[in-house]
Short mmCIF file of C-alpha atoms in Angstrom, two decimals:
data_model
loop_
_atom_site.label_atom_id
_atom_site.label_comp_id
_atom_site.label_asym_id
_atom_site.label_seq_id
_atom_site.Cartn_x
_atom_site.Cartn_y
_atom_site.Cartn_z
CA UNK I 808 -10.48 28.04 -35.39
CA UNK I 809 -11.89 31.62 -35.09
CA UNK I 810 -13.57 33.03 -32.00
CA UNK I 811 -17.19 32.57 -32.86
CA UNK I 812 -16.61 28.88 -33.96
CA UNK I 813 -14.87 28.17 -30.59
CA UNK I 814 -18.03 29.78 -28.72
CA UNK I 815 -20.66 28.13 -30.72
CA UNK I 816 -18.26 24.95 -29.94
CA UNK I 817 -18.34 25.77 -26.25
CA UNK I 818 -22.08 26.01 -26.06
CA UNK I 819 -22.43 22.95 -27.87
CA UNK I 820 -20.32 20.68 -26.00
CA UNK I 821 -19.53 22.32 -22.59
CA UNK I 822 -17.89 18.93 -21.06
CA UNK I 823 -14.67 19.11 -23.58
CA UNK I 824 -13.69 22.18 -21.62
CA UNK I 825 -14.58 21.00 -18.00
CA UNK I 826 -11.65 20.64 -15.57
CA UNK I 827 -10.72 17.13 -15.41
CA UNK I 828 -12.65 15.12 -12.47
CA UNK I 829 -10.95 14.58 -9.10
CA UNK I 830 -9.55 11.24 -9.14
CA UNK I 831 -11.17 8.83 -6.20
CA UNK I 832 -9.29 6.73 -3.83
CA UNK I 833 -9.74 3.54 -2.42
CA UNK I 834 -7.35 2.77 0.13
CA UNK I 835 -7.61 -1.23 1.11
CA UNK I 836 -5.60 -2.36 4.06
CA UNK I 837 -5.95 -6.07 5.27
CA UNK I 838 -4.96 -7.08 9.17
CA UNK I 839 -1.74 -9.59 9.69
CA UNK I 840 -1.57 -10.73 6.26
CA UNK I 841 2.06 -11.89 5.09
CA UNK I 842 3.95 -11.36 1.74
CA UNK I 843 4.25 -14.85 1.15
CA UNK I 844 0.28 -15.32 1.27
CA UNK I 845 -0.76 -13.65 -1.86
CA UNK I 846 0.17 -15.57 -4.93
CA UNK I 847 1.40 -12.44 -7.13
CA UNK I 848 4.13 -12.14 -4.37
CA UNK I 849 4.50 -15.97 -4.00
CA UNK I 850 3.72 -18.60 -6.76
CA UNK I 851 4.25 -20.97 -3.99
CA UNK I 852 1.62 -19.79 -1.58
CA UNK I 853 -1.38 -22.53 -0.96
CA UNK I 854 -4.22 -19.50 -1.64
CA UNK I 855 -6.00 -18.88 -4.49
CA UNK I 856 -5.99 -15.01 -4.91
CA UNK I 857 -7.13 -14.18 -8.63
CA UNK I 858 -8.28 -10.94 -8.08
CA UNK I 859 -4.95 -9.66 -6.29
CA UNK I 860 -3.24 -11.32 -9.06
CA UNK I 861 -5.09 -9.71 -12.04
CA UNK I 862 -4.93 -6.31 -9.80
CA UNK I 863 -1.16 -6.46 -10.00
CA UNK I 864 -1.42 -7.83 -13.78
CA UNK I 865 -3.29 -4.33 -14.35
CA UNK I 866 -1.04 -2.20 -11.99
CA UNK I 867 2.16 -2.06 -9.92
CA UNK I 868 3.81 -3.85 -7.20
CA UNK I 869 6.18 -2.75 -4.83
CA UNK I 870 8.31 -5.25 -3.38
CA UNK I 871 10.38 -2.58 -0.88
CA UNK I 872 7.24 -1.07 0.77
CA UNK I 873 7.41 -0.49 4.27
CA UNK I 874 4.91 -0.04 7.19
CA UNK I 875 6.06 2.19 9.59
CA UNK I 876 5.78 -0.66 12.42
CA UNK I 877 5.32 -4.32 12.98
CA UNK I 878 1.99 -3.85 15.15
CA UNK I 879 -1.65 -2.61 14.46
CA UNK I 880 -2.24 0.78 15.93
CA UNK I 881 1.24 2.73 15.08
CA UNK I 882 1.18 0.98 11.73
CA UNK I 883 -2.12 2.31 10.91
CA UNK I 884 -1.38 6.19 12.74
CA UNK I 885 1.44 6.50 10.32
CA UNK I 886 -0.38 5.55 7.44
CA UNK I 887 -3.12 7.78 8.13
CA UNK I 888 -0.99 11.13 9.47
CA UNK I 889 2.32 10.26 7.23
CA UNK I 890 4.37 10.34 10.48
CA UNK I 891 6.36 7.87 12.17
CA UNK I 892 4.37 6.72 15.28
CA UNK I 893 6.68 8.26 17.36
CA UNK I 894 6.38 11.66 16.14
CA UNK I 895 2.83 11.75 17.30
CA UNK I 896 2.59 9.66 20.57
CA UNK I 897 1.16 6.43 18.97
CA UNK I 898 4.26 4.35 19.26
CA UNK I 899 3.08 3.11 22.42
CA UNK I 900 -0.05 2.65 24.76
CA UNK I 901 -0.66 5.05 28.14
CA UNK I 902 -0.29 1.72 29.78
CA UNK I 903 2.99 0.96 28.02
CA UNK I 904 1.59 -1.51 25.61
CA UNK I 905 2.36 -1.61 21.74
CA UNK I 906 -0.99 -1.06 20.88
CA UNK I 907 -4.34 0.69 22.20
CA UNK I 908 -6.68 -1.44 24.21
CA UNK I 909 -10.43 -0.98 24.70
CA UNK I 910 -11.41 1.80 27.09
CA UNK I 911 -8.07 3.57 26.36
CA UNK I 912 -7.27 7.31 27.29
CA UNK I 913 -5.00 7.67 24.36
CA UNK I 914 -5.86 8.27 20.93
CA UNK I 915 -4.90 10.08 17.77
CA UNK I 916 -4.69 13.62 18.67
CA UNK I 917 -7.65 15.94 17.30
CA UNK I 918 -4.85 18.30 15.97
CA UNK I 919 -3.14 15.70 13.50
CA UNK I 920 -4.40 16.07 10.26
CA UNK I 921 -5.03 12.76 8.64
CA UNK I 922 -5.75 12.06 4.87
CA UNK I 923 -9.50 11.85 5.73
CA UNK I 924 -9.43 15.22 6.57
CA UNK I 925 -7.39 17.22 4.32
CA UNK I 926 -9.48 14.91 1.52
CA UNK I 927 -12.64 16.18 3.11
CA UNK I 928 -11.59 19.80 2.82
CA UNK I 929 -10.89 19.46 -0.96
CA UNK I 930 -14.61 18.42 -1.33
CA UNK I 931 -14.33 14.56 -1.16
CA UNK I 932 -16.81 12.36 0.39
CA UNK I 933 -14.94 10.25 2.89
CA UNK I 934 -15.68 6.61 4.65
CA UNK I 935 -14.13 4.17 6.66
CA UNK I 936 -15.20 0.69 6.81
CA UNK I 937 -13.18 -1.69 8.75
CA UNK I 938 -10.90 -1.93 12.02
CA UNK I 939 -9.82 1.66 12.94
CA UNK I 940 -7.56 1.25 15.94
CA UNK I 941 -6.54 4.79 16.75
CA UNK I 942 -8.87 5.01 19.63
CA UNK I 943 -12.27 3.88 20.70
CA UNK I 944 -13.28 7.50 22.65
CA UNK I 945 -15.53 9.71 20.62
CA UNK I 946 -12.77 12.34 20.30
CA UNK I 947 -10.79 9.57 18.82
CA UNK I 948 -12.73 7.62 16.10
CA UNK I 949 -13.07 7.81 12.38
CA UNK I 950 -16.21 10.41 12.32
CA UNK I 951 -14.34 12.98 14.60
CA UNK I 952 -10.91 12.73 12.06
CA UNK I 953 -12.33 13.60 8.62
CA UNK I 954 -14.46 10.62 7.68
CA UNK I 955 -18.56 11.14 6.90
CA UNK I 956 -19.18 7.81 8.00
CA UNK I 957 -17.73 4.59 9.93
CA UNK I 958 -18.82 1.36 9.65
CA UNK I 959 -16.63 -1.06 11.78
CA UNK I 960 -14.77 -2.18 14.84
CA UNK I 961 -12.59 0.31 17.23
CA UNK I 962 -9.88 -1.89 17.79
CA UNK I 963 -8.79 -5.39 17.21
CA UNK I 964 -11.03 -8.64 17.08
CA UNK I 965 -9.07 -10.55 19.23
CA UNK I 966 -9.86 -7.67 22.13
CA UNK I 967 -12.59 -9.45 23.71
CA UNK I 968 -13.11 -11.15 27.24
CA UNK I 969 -12.85 -14.42 26.60
CA UNK I 970 -9.23 -14.19 25.47
CA UNK I 971 -8.32 -12.03 28.23
CA UNK I 972 -11.10 -13.01 31.19
CA UNK I 973 -9.06 -10.37 33.48
CA UNK I 974 -9.64 -7.93 31.52
CA UNK I 975 -13.02 -5.79 31.98
CA UNK I 976 -13.40 -4.87 28.47
CA UNK I 977 -17.01 -4.85 26.78
CA UNK I 978 -18.11 -7.30 24.09
CA UNK I 979 -16.47 -6.21 20.80
CA UNK I 980 -18.66 -3.77 19.17
CA UNK I 981 -19.98 -3.19 15.65
CA UNK I 982 -20.02 0.41 15.29
CA UNK I 983 -22.14 2.50 12.70
CA UNK I 984 -20.53 6.06 13.11
CA UNK I 985 -20.42 6.59 16.77
CA UNK I 986 -23.19 4.30 17.79
CA UNK I 987 -22.53 0.47 18.87
CA UNK I 988 -25.36 -1.37 16.74
CA UNK I 989 -23.73 -4.84 17.30
CA UNK I 990 -22.08 -6.48 20.28
CA UNK I 991 -20.66 -8.91 20.23
CA UNK I 992 -20.23 -8.31 16.50
CA UNK I 993 -21.10 -11.51 14.07
CA UNK I 994 -17.40 -11.83 12.96
CA UNK I 995 -17.87 -14.60 10.64
CA UNK I 996 -20.15 -12.07 8.27
CA UNK I 997 -17.78 -9.19 8.98
CA UNK I 998 -16.10 -9.06 5.68
CA UNK I 999 -19.27 -9.79 3.75
CA UNK I 1000 -21.08 -7.06 5.91
CA UNK I 1001 -18.26 -4.69 5.34
CA UNK I 1002 -17.38 -5.54 1.73
CA UNK I 1003 -21.45 -4.56 0.88
CA UNK I 1004 -21.30 -1.46 2.75
CA UNK I 1005 -18.49 -0.41 0.56
CA UNK I 1006 -20.07 -1.32 -2.20
CA UNK I 1007 -23.01 0.73 -1.68
CA UNK I 1008 -20.90 3.81 -0.69
CA UNK I 1009 -18.75 3.81 -4.60
CA UNK I 1010 -22.54 3.59 -6.21
CA UNK I 1011 -23.92 6.24 -3.98
CA UNK I 1012 -20.78 8.51 -4.63
CA UNK I 1013 -20.34 7.94 -8.24
CA UNK I 1014 -21.05 11.59 -9.07
CA UNK I 1015 -18.46 13.16 -6.64
CA UNK I 1016 -15.03 12.69 -5.69
CA UNK I 1017 -14.70 9.98 -2.86
CA UNK I 1018 -11.86 8.70 -0.29
CA UNK I 1019 -12.83 4.99 0.32
CA UNK I 1020 -10.43 3.60 3.48
CA UNK I 1021 -11.06 0.32 3.82
CA UNK I 1022 -8.99 -1.43 6.74
CA UNK I 1023 -10.50 -5.14 6.91
CA UNK I 1024 -10.28 -7.20 9.88
CA UNK I 1025 -8.94 -9.93 8.54
CA UNK I 1026 -7.01 -12.38 9.09
CA UNK I 1027 -6.84 -10.68 12.23
CA UNK I 1028 -5.02 -11.64 15.40
CA UNK I 1029 -6.89 -14.65 17.09
CA UNK I 1030 -5.22 -17.57 16.63
CA UNK I 1031 -8.50 -18.76 14.80
CA UNK I 1032 -9.85 -16.65 11.80
CA UNK I 1033 -13.22 -16.11 10.96
CA UNK I 1034 -14.02 -16.74 7.74
CA UNK I 1035 -17.39 -16.53 6.23
CA UNK I 1036 -19.79 -19.34 5.38
CA UNK I 1037 -19.16 -19.19 1.80
CA UNK I 1038 -15.62 -19.60 2.27
CA UNK I 1039 -14.89 -21.80 5.07
CA UNK I 1040 -13.33 -25.09 4.51
CA UNK I 1041 -12.64 -24.03 0.75
CA UNK I 1042 -9.01 -23.29 0.86
CA UNK I 1043 -5.87 -25.88 0.71
CA UNK I 1044 -4.70 -23.83 4.42
CA UNK I 1045 -7.50 -24.38 6.95
CA UNK I 1046 -9.44 -21.25 8.45
CA UNK I 1047 -6.28 -18.69 7.87
CA UNK I 1048 -6.37 -19.82 3.87
CA UNK I 1049 -10.42 -19.50 4.10
CA UNK I 1050 -9.62 -15.92 5.19
CA UNK I 1051 -6.97 -14.87 2.85
CA UNK I 1052 -9.27 -15.97 -0.19
CA UNK I 1053 -12.35 -14.41 1.22
CA UNK I 1054 -10.17 -11.11 1.47
CA UNK I 1055 -9.39 -11.89 -2.26
CA UNK I 1056 -13.16 -11.84 -3.00
CA UNK I 1057 -13.77 -8.69 -1.29
CA UNK I 1058 -10.86 -6.56 -3.08
CA UNK I 1059 -12.56 -7.99 -6.40
CA UNK I 1060 -16.01 -7.04 -5.19
CA UNK I 1061 -14.69 -3.20 -4.63
CA UNK I 1062 -12.82 -3.34 -8.37
CA UNK I 1063 -15.94 -4.69 -9.72
CA UNK I 1064 -18.12 -1.85 -8.15
CA UNK I 1065 -15.60 0.76 -9.56
CA UNK I 1066 -15.92 -0.79 -13.14
CA UNK I 1067 -19.82 -1.52 -12.97
CA UNK I 1068 -19.88 2.49 -11.95
CA UNK I 1069 -17.71 3.67 -14.83
CA UNK I 1070 -15.19 4.57 -12.36
CA UNK I 1071 -12.15 2.62 -13.11
CA UNK I 1072 -10.28 5.01 -15.19
CA UNK I 1073 -10.64 7.51 -12.46
CA UNK I 1074 -9.81 5.69 -9.30
CA UNK I 1075 -6.38 4.97 -7.69
CA UNK I 1076 -6.83 1.98 -5.70
CA UNK I 1077 -4.06 0.53 -3.61
CA UNK I 1078 -4.09 -2.54 -1.55
CA UNK I 1079 -1.49 -3.18 1.22
CA UNK I 1080 -1.41 -4.87 4.99
CA UNK I 1081 -0.71 -3.29 8.20
CA UNK I 1082 2.11 -5.54 9.64
CA UNK I 1083 3.18 -9.16 8.47
CA UNK I 1084 1.89 -12.37 9.36
CA UNK I 1085 2.16 -13.38 13.29
CA UNK I 1086 3.82 -16.46 14.62
CA UNK I 1087 0.55 -18.41 15.17
CA UNK I 1088 0.87 -22.16 16.28
CA UNK I 1089 0.67 -24.16 14.07
CA UNK I 1090 2.38 -21.71 11.44
CA UNK I 1091 -0.10 -20.24 9.03
CA UNK I 1092 0.66 -17.27 7.40
CA UNK I 1093 3.91 -16.61 5.43
CA UNK I 1094 6.24 -13.50 5.05
CA UNK I 1095 8.23 -15.30 2.38
CA UNK I 1096 10.84 -14.63 1.07
CA UNK I 1097 11.64 -12.53 3.84
CA UNK I 1098 12.49 -13.66 7.23
CA UNK I 1099 11.03 -13.04 10.84
CA UNK I 1100 7.23 -12.49 11.92
CA UNK I 1101 4.89 -9.67 12.50
CA UNK I 1102 5.32 -7.63 15.84
CA UNK I 1103 8.77 -7.04 15.13
CA UNK I 1104 11.32 -4.76 12.77
CA UNK I 1105 12.00 -7.81 11.05
CA UNK I 1106 11.59 -7.79 7.19
CA UNK I 1107 8.70 -10.26 7.58
CA UNK I 1108 7.30 -7.89 9.88
CA UNK I 1109 7.45 -4.87 8.05
CA UNK I 1110 7.80 -5.00 4.26
CA UNK I 1111 4.93 -5.44 3.24
CA UNK I 1112 3.22 -6.48 -0.16
CA UNK I 1113 1.61 -3.47 -2.00
CA UNK I 1114 -0.28 -2.88 -5.35
CA UNK I 1115 -1.49 -0.37 -6.63
CA UNK I 1116 -3.84 0.18 -10.02
CA UNK I 1117 -4.92 3.36 -11.80
CA UNK I 1118 -5.59 2.35 -15.59
CA UNK I 1119 -3.66 4.64 -17.77
CA UNK I 1120 -1.92 6.17 -15.11
CA UNK I 1121 0.18 3.74 -13.01
CA UNK I 1122 2.14 1.60 -15.64
CA UNK I 1123 0.29 -2.19 -15.73
CA UNK I 1124 2.17 -5.40 -15.44
CA UNK I 1125 5.37 -3.43 -13.64
CA UNK I 1126 7.12 -3.77 -10.28
CA UNK I 1127 8.74 -1.01 -8.25
CA UNK I 1128 11.81 -2.21 -6.07
CA UNK I 1129 12.35 1.05 -4.39
CA UNK I 1130 12.18 1.97 -0.83
CA UNK I 1131 8.59 3.28 0.11
CA UNK I 1132 6.71 3.41 3.01
CA UNK I 1133 2.60 3.95 4.19
CA UNK I 1134 4.06 7.31 5.51
CA UNK I 1135 4.12 7.88 1.53
CA UNK I 1136 0.66 7.60 0.76
CA UNK I 1137 -0.88 10.69 2.51
CA UNK I 1138 1.62 13.36 0.84
CA UNK I 1139 0.92 11.27 -2.69
CA UNK I 1140 -2.70 11.41 -2.34
CA UNK I 1141 -2.71 14.72 -1.48
CA UNK I 1142 -0.41 16.04 -4.47
CA UNK I 1143 -2.58 13.58 -6.92
CA UNK I 1144 -5.89 15.14 -5.73
CA UNK I 1145 -4.51 18.71 -5.59
CA UNK I 1146 -5.19 18.83 -1.85
CA UNK I 1147 -3.07 20.90 0.29
CA UNK I 1148 -0.71 18.88 2.79
CA UNK I 1149 -0.87 19.00 6.50
CA UNK I 1150 0.63 22.16 8.17
CA UNK I 1151 2.52 20.25 10.56
CA UNK I 1152 5.85 18.57 9.77
CA UNK I 1153 5.28 14.86 8.51
CA UNK I 1154 7.91 12.26 7.63
CA UNK I 1155 6.15 10.52 4.00
CA UNK I 1156 7.40 12.19 0.76
CA UNK I 1157 5.09 12.60 -2.49
CA UNK I 1158 6.46 9.09 -4.22
CA UNK I 1159 4.70 10.10 -7.72
CA UNK I 1160 7.67 9.17 -9.92
CA UNK I 1161 7.43 5.90 -7.89
CA UNK I 1162 4.04 5.38 -8.47
CA UNK I 1163 3.64 6.53 -11.85
CA UNK I 1164 6.74 4.65 -12.92
CA UNK I 1165 8.81 7.55 -14.00
CA UNK I 1166 12.26 6.58 -15.35
CA UNK I 1167 15.16 6.88 -12.90
CA UNK I 1168 12.90 7.45 -10.13
CA UNK I 1169 14.46 6.91 -6.74
CA UNK I 1170 13.69 6.29 -3.10
CA UNK I 1171 13.10 9.67 -1.18
CA UNK I 1172 14.81 7.73 1.85
CA UNK I 1173 18.17 8.20 -0.37
CA UNK I 1174 19.99 10.34 2.03
CA UNK I 1175 18.13 10.02 5.01
CA UNK I 1176 17.26 6.07 5.62
CA UNK I 1177 14.07 4.81 7.04
CA UNK I 1178 13.62 4.01 10.74
CA UNK I 1179 12.60 0.80 12.01
CA UNK I 1180 11.03 1.09 15.90
CA UNK I 1181 9.68 -1.11 17.91
CA UNK I 1182 7.25 0.57 20.43
CA UNK I 1183 10.06 2.81 21.93
CA UNK I 1184 13.42 1.32 20.57
CA UNK I 1185 15.12 2.22 17.52
CA UNK I 1186 16.13 -1.19 16.27
CA UNK I 1187 17.49 -1.09 12.37
CA UNK I 1188 18.02 1.41 9.71
CA UNK I 1189 17.62 1.17 5.68
CA UNK I 1190 18.99 3.02 3.12
CA UNK I 1191 18.88 1.80 -0.22
CA UNK I 1192 19.98 -1.79 -0.57
CA UNK I 1193 21.10 -1.86 3.05
CA UNK I 1194 19.80 -2.84 6.40
CA UNK I 1195 22.09 -2.07 9.39
CA UNK I 1196 20.59 -3.92 12.44
CA UNK I 1197 21.89 -1.28 15.42
CA UNK I 1198 24.05 -2.84 18.29
CA UNK I 1199 21.75 -3.13 21.29
CA UNK I 1200 22.26 -4.00 24.89
CA UNK I 1201 18.84 -5.52 25.07
CA UNK I 1202 16.58 -5.67 21.83
CA UNK I 1203 12.50 -5.06 23.18
CA UNK I 1204 10.39 -7.40 21.97
CA UNK I 1205 6.60 -8.35 22.48
CA UNK I 1206 5.00 -11.38 23.92
CA UNK I 1207 7.47 -13.68 25.09
CA UNK I 1208 10.30 -11.69 23.41
CA UNK I 1209 9.78 -8.99 25.41
CA UNK I 1210 9.99 -11.12 28.91
CA UNK I 1211 13.91 -11.80 27.83
CA UNK I 1212 15.46 -8.73 26.00
CA UNK I 1213 18.67 -9.98 24.58
CA UNK I 1214 21.58 -8.30 23.00
CA UNK I 1215 21.54 -7.45 19.43
CA UNK I 1216 24.54 -7.60 17.44
CA UNK I 1217 25.19 -4.82 14.64
CA UNK I 1218 24.78 -6.41 11.36
CA UNK I 1219 24.31 -5.35 7.77
CA UNK I 1220 22.64 -7.12 4.96
CA UNK I 1221 21.87 -6.27 1.07
CA UNK I 1222 17.94 -6.79 2.01
CA UNK I 1223 17.26 -6.24 -2.13
CA UNK I 1224 19.78 -9.45 -2.95
CA UNK I 1225 19.78 -11.31 0.11
CA UNK I 1226 16.34 -11.56 0.80
CA UNK I 1227 16.47 -14.00 3.89
CA UNK I 1228 19.40 -12.25 5.27
CA UNK I 1229 21.88 -14.95 5.18
CA UNK I 1230 25.01 -13.12 4.51
CA UNK I 1231 26.16 -10.43 7.38
CA UNK I 1232 28.42 -7.80 5.41
CA UNK I 1233 29.25 -5.11 7.90
CA UNK I 1234 33.02 -6.17 7.73
CA UNK I 1235 33.30 -5.57 3.93
CA UNK I 1236 31.01 -2.32 3.94
CA UNK I 1237 32.36 -0.02 6.82
CA UNK I 1238 31.45 2.93 5.07
CA UNK I 1239 27.79 1.92 4.98
CA UNK I 1240 27.60 1.21 8.38
CA UNK I 1241 28.95 4.54 9.37
CA UNK I 1242 26.53 6.52 7.28
CA UNK I 1243 23.60 4.40 8.74
CA UNK I 1244 24.79 4.81 11.98
CA UNK I 1245 24.94 8.82 11.70
CA UNK I 1246 21.15 8.37 10.35
CA UNK I 1247 20.24 6.60 13.79
CA UNK I 1248 21.48 9.28 15.54
CA UNK I 1249 19.41 11.82 13.77
CA UNK I 1250 16.54 9.98 14.23
CA UNK I 1251 17.32 9.51 18.12
CA UNK I 1252 17.68 13.44 18.32
CA UNK I 1253 14.39 14.12 16.66
CA UNK I 1254 11.96 11.52 17.06
CA UNK I 1255 13.60 9.80 20.37
CA UNK I 1256 14.74 6.69 21.48
CA UNK I 1257 13.98 4.48 24.46
CA UNK I 1258 12.80 7.09 27.14
CA UNK I 1259 14.32 9.65 25.30
CA UNK I 1260 12.26 12.25 24.11
CA UNK I 1261 12.98 13.64 20.85
CA UNK I 1262 12.81 17.18 19.73
CA UNK I 1263 10.15 16.70 17.34
CA UNK I 1264 7.83 14.97 19.28
CA UNK I 1265 4.30 15.57 19.56
CA UNK I 1266 1.75 14.40 22.02
CA UNK I 1267 -1.45 11.66 20.94
CA UNK I 1268 -4.67 12.59 22.24
CA UNK I 1269 -6.08 12.38 25.71
CA UNK I 1270 -8.85 12.00 27.73
CA UNK I 1271 -9.36 11.65 31.67
CA UNK I 1272 -12.20 9.33 32.18
CA UNK I 1273 -12.67 6.98 29.32
CA UNK I 1274 -16.00 5.06 28.72
CA UNK I 1275 -16.52 1.46 27.04
CA UNK I 1276 -18.83 1.35 23.90
CA UNK I 1277 -21.72 -0.28 24.40
CA UNK I 1278 -25.12 -0.64 22.76
CA UNK I 1279 -27.50 1.78 24.06
#
């Protein structure tokens, strides 16, 4: 083709020469849901999850995908910043609690660069709809940390006066940006309300790149869940099952909105969960086939179901078994969208080779290991197929476990083949034990352990005189 013909073609069809549009990113994060609660991860579940099952069939499942903590605040902090919670001071609250509570002095530091801040600087519209839990003071809210808009609750739905009457907490607020618009929040309609907001956001921003962070408030932390009236009594597993099936509906509505707005092929959707199902009585959630429950460093507590879908980019109907984590999402999304990474050191890795199904792609944690922390204490290390439970004089826990810390013996399991951890193998693999112990020593030096501060730790955000979020 000669130059004259090329210029004519450009004049007639400029779109042929336009740069490829930046991909949209949708990140859905559930709250206290178990790996065994979703049919595509556990065919024996009682729950009907057709939308997530279809998403998995059209995308890629990750079966060694980890949260960086077994509890809410540090898990979400790691997701937003790409850092171990201990690196950024959000592994513990200012009063020694495992998560941030209402009217807390601590929150995400303004100097940390969140996924939303990075994408906003790259021209993305950004929204957060759901449960935030990285601080309820103005400087810590989503709108001060990269999000154009926020609709949701600033902390967990169980942090209310009727559950903790000794606390001087305000009614659970529903916030629009930085203003309380409803208190207490109507829990039964919250999932529907947030989902409708997400669908409207997608339609309103179909002409520009967007980042939608959708941290669901369910199934939540209370003993009884609050499913919407359309789902109440419809599952085979009580209110918990009703809530799971409503969350599946919610994910389906978001996927439908992308298709209806012709954004399907240009949107990466990632669906996962912050930490494993917790030990309710009677039992409701399932972390099968892994042992242990949420709020711990067990596989059930931190090994999360994860699905990624991006038609034409992420290979459909495939499974990744390589170790990766929520901390990897920030650098991966930055690379995919052409966004500058954070200036400060982070712990996550660009896992595009794993996400896109490249042949012979390996875990970025080979050679360093992945660290399992419970609040301040380093409790385990995983590399490749192997997880080493570190020898501890007193293993810290939460709730009842915190009152009676018991010794933890050294133990090694192949958590790729021995999913229920029934075959302790340290005697047969002393070389693996020693290698993982050396990784633990590195973690202690850089990130710290118990009361010893690491050389690379940074401080969380702090305010002197916190005030409650109440309706004007």
